[in-house]
Short mmCIF file of C-alpha atoms in Angstrom, two decimals:
data_model
loop_
_atom_site.label_atom_id
_atom_site.label_comp_id
_atom_site.label_asym_id
_atom_site.label_seq_id
_atom_site.Cartn_x
_atom_site.Cartn_y
_atom_site.Cartn_z
CA MET A 1 66.73 -7.23 27.32
CA ASN A 2 70.28 -8.36 28.00
CA GLU A 3 72.48 -8.77 31.03
CA GLY A 4 74.37 -5.56 31.81
CA GLU A 5 71.69 -3.27 30.36
CA ILE A 6 69.55 -0.70 32.16
CA ASN A 7 65.86 -1.45 31.61
CA THR A 8 62.46 -0.21 32.70
CA ILE A 9 60.43 -2.92 34.43
CA LYS A 10 56.68 -2.62 34.96
CA LEU A 11 55.61 -4.71 37.93
CA ALA A 12 52.25 -6.45 38.14
CA SER A 13 51.40 -3.99 40.94
CA GLY A 14 51.68 -1.11 38.44
CA GLU A 15 54.93 0.23 39.89
CA GLU A 16 57.60 1.17 37.36
CA VAL A 17 61.22 0.34 38.26
CA VAL A 18 64.47 1.18 36.50
CA ALA A 19 67.38 -1.17 37.22
CA LYS A 20 70.54 -2.64 35.74
CA ILE A 21 70.01 -6.30 34.90
CA ILE A 22 72.88 -8.36 36.29
CA LYS A 23 71.66 -11.85 35.47
CA ILE A 24 68.67 -13.49 33.83
CA ALA A 25 67.98 -16.69 35.73
CA ASP A 26 65.24 -19.30 35.70
CA GLY A 27 62.08 -17.45 36.72
CA MET A 28 63.85 -14.36 38.02
CA LEU A 29 65.94 -11.30 37.22
CA ILE A 30 68.91 -10.36 39.36
CA VAL A 31 69.18 -6.56 39.30
CA LYS A 32 71.35 -3.86 40.83
CA HIS A 33 70.23 -0.47 42.17
CA PRO A 34 66.47 -0.66 41.52
CA VAL A 35 64.78 2.74 41.64
CA SER A 36 61.09 3.50 41.37
CA ILE A 37 59.72 6.16 39.07
CA GLY A 38 57.55 8.85 40.60
CA PRO A 39 56.03 12.09 39.36
CA SER A 40 58.04 15.24 39.93
CA PRO A 41 56.45 17.71 42.36
CA ALA A 42 56.90 20.45 39.76
CA GLY A 43 55.44 18.33 36.96
CA GLY A 44 58.76 18.02 35.13
CA ALA A 45 60.92 14.98 34.49
CA PRO A 46 60.08 11.87 36.54
CA MET A 47 61.80 11.46 39.92
CA LEU A 48 63.92 8.44 40.76
CA VAL A 49 63.46 7.19 44.31
CA PRO A 50 64.86 4.06 45.97
CA SER A 51 62.57 1.07 45.50
CA MET A 52 63.52 -0.16 48.99
CA TYR A 53 64.67 2.33 51.59
CA THR A 54 66.18 -0.08 54.12
CA ALA A 55 67.95 -2.53 51.79
CA GLU A 56 71.70 -2.60 51.16
CA MET A 57 71.67 -0.94 47.74
CA ASP A 58 75.09 -2.30 46.75
CA GLN A 59 73.73 -5.87 46.96
CA ASP A 60 71.96 -7.68 44.13
CA VAL A 61 68.16 -7.74 44.27
CA ILE A 62 65.93 -10.56 43.01
CA LEU A 63 62.82 -9.78 40.95
CA TYR A 64 60.64 -12.82 40.34
CA ALA A 65 59.17 -13.15 36.84
CA SER A 66 55.71 -13.67 38.34
CA ALA A 67 55.83 -10.06 39.64
CA ILE A 68 56.76 -8.55 36.25
CA SER A 69 54.23 -7.57 33.59
CA MET A 70 56.52 -5.77 31.08
CA ILE A 71 60.18 -4.95 30.40
CA ALA A 72 61.40 -2.33 27.91
CA PRO A 73 64.54 -0.35 27.11
CA THR A 74 64.82 2.77 29.27
CA ARG A 75 64.50 6.19 27.64
CA GLU A 76 67.92 7.83 27.21
CA ASP A 77 67.22 10.86 29.45
CA VAL A 78 65.99 8.60 32.26
CA LYS A 79 68.99 6.30 31.79
CA VAL A 80 71.37 9.29 32.20
CA SER A 81 69.53 10.33 35.41
CA TYR A 82 69.68 6.72 36.68
CA ILE A 83 73.45 6.48 36.11
CA LYS A 84 74.01 9.79 37.91
CA ALA A 85 71.74 8.80 40.81
CA THR A 86 73.28 5.35 41.31
CA THR A 87 76.96 6.02 40.56
CA GLY A 88 77.45 9.78 40.86
CA ILE A 89 78.85 9.84 37.33
CA ASP A 90 77.41 12.60 35.14
CA VAL A 91 77.15 11.13 31.64
CA PRO A 92 75.91 13.51 28.95
CA ALA A 93 72.90 12.30 26.96
CA LYS A 94 73.59 11.01 23.47
CA LYS A 95 72.95 13.66 20.86
CA GLN A 96 71.14 12.91 17.64
CA ILE A 97 71.57 14.53 14.27
CA ILE A 98 68.29 14.85 12.43
CA THR A 99 68.50 15.08 8.69
CA GLY A 100 65.58 15.80 6.47
#
């Protein structure tokens, strides 16, 4: 987990949030554009929905360490969806070459 990276954050409540980490401070994370992960109605890829509907989404958001149970790198396909949802930029997923 580094500043400037997009990570998946599991809150103590069980909610899963994807956000860009802006700053790691004493006892808190400052993040930008937090979105919650929800199941797709069709059962496909997870949906990204705003974590807070009435907040100014261009402002930094504070997540206190006491509310976080886990942090992990975000899966590439979810990261691409997050970038498109938060910036409007359509970034193609990284392709892998598998050799046997």
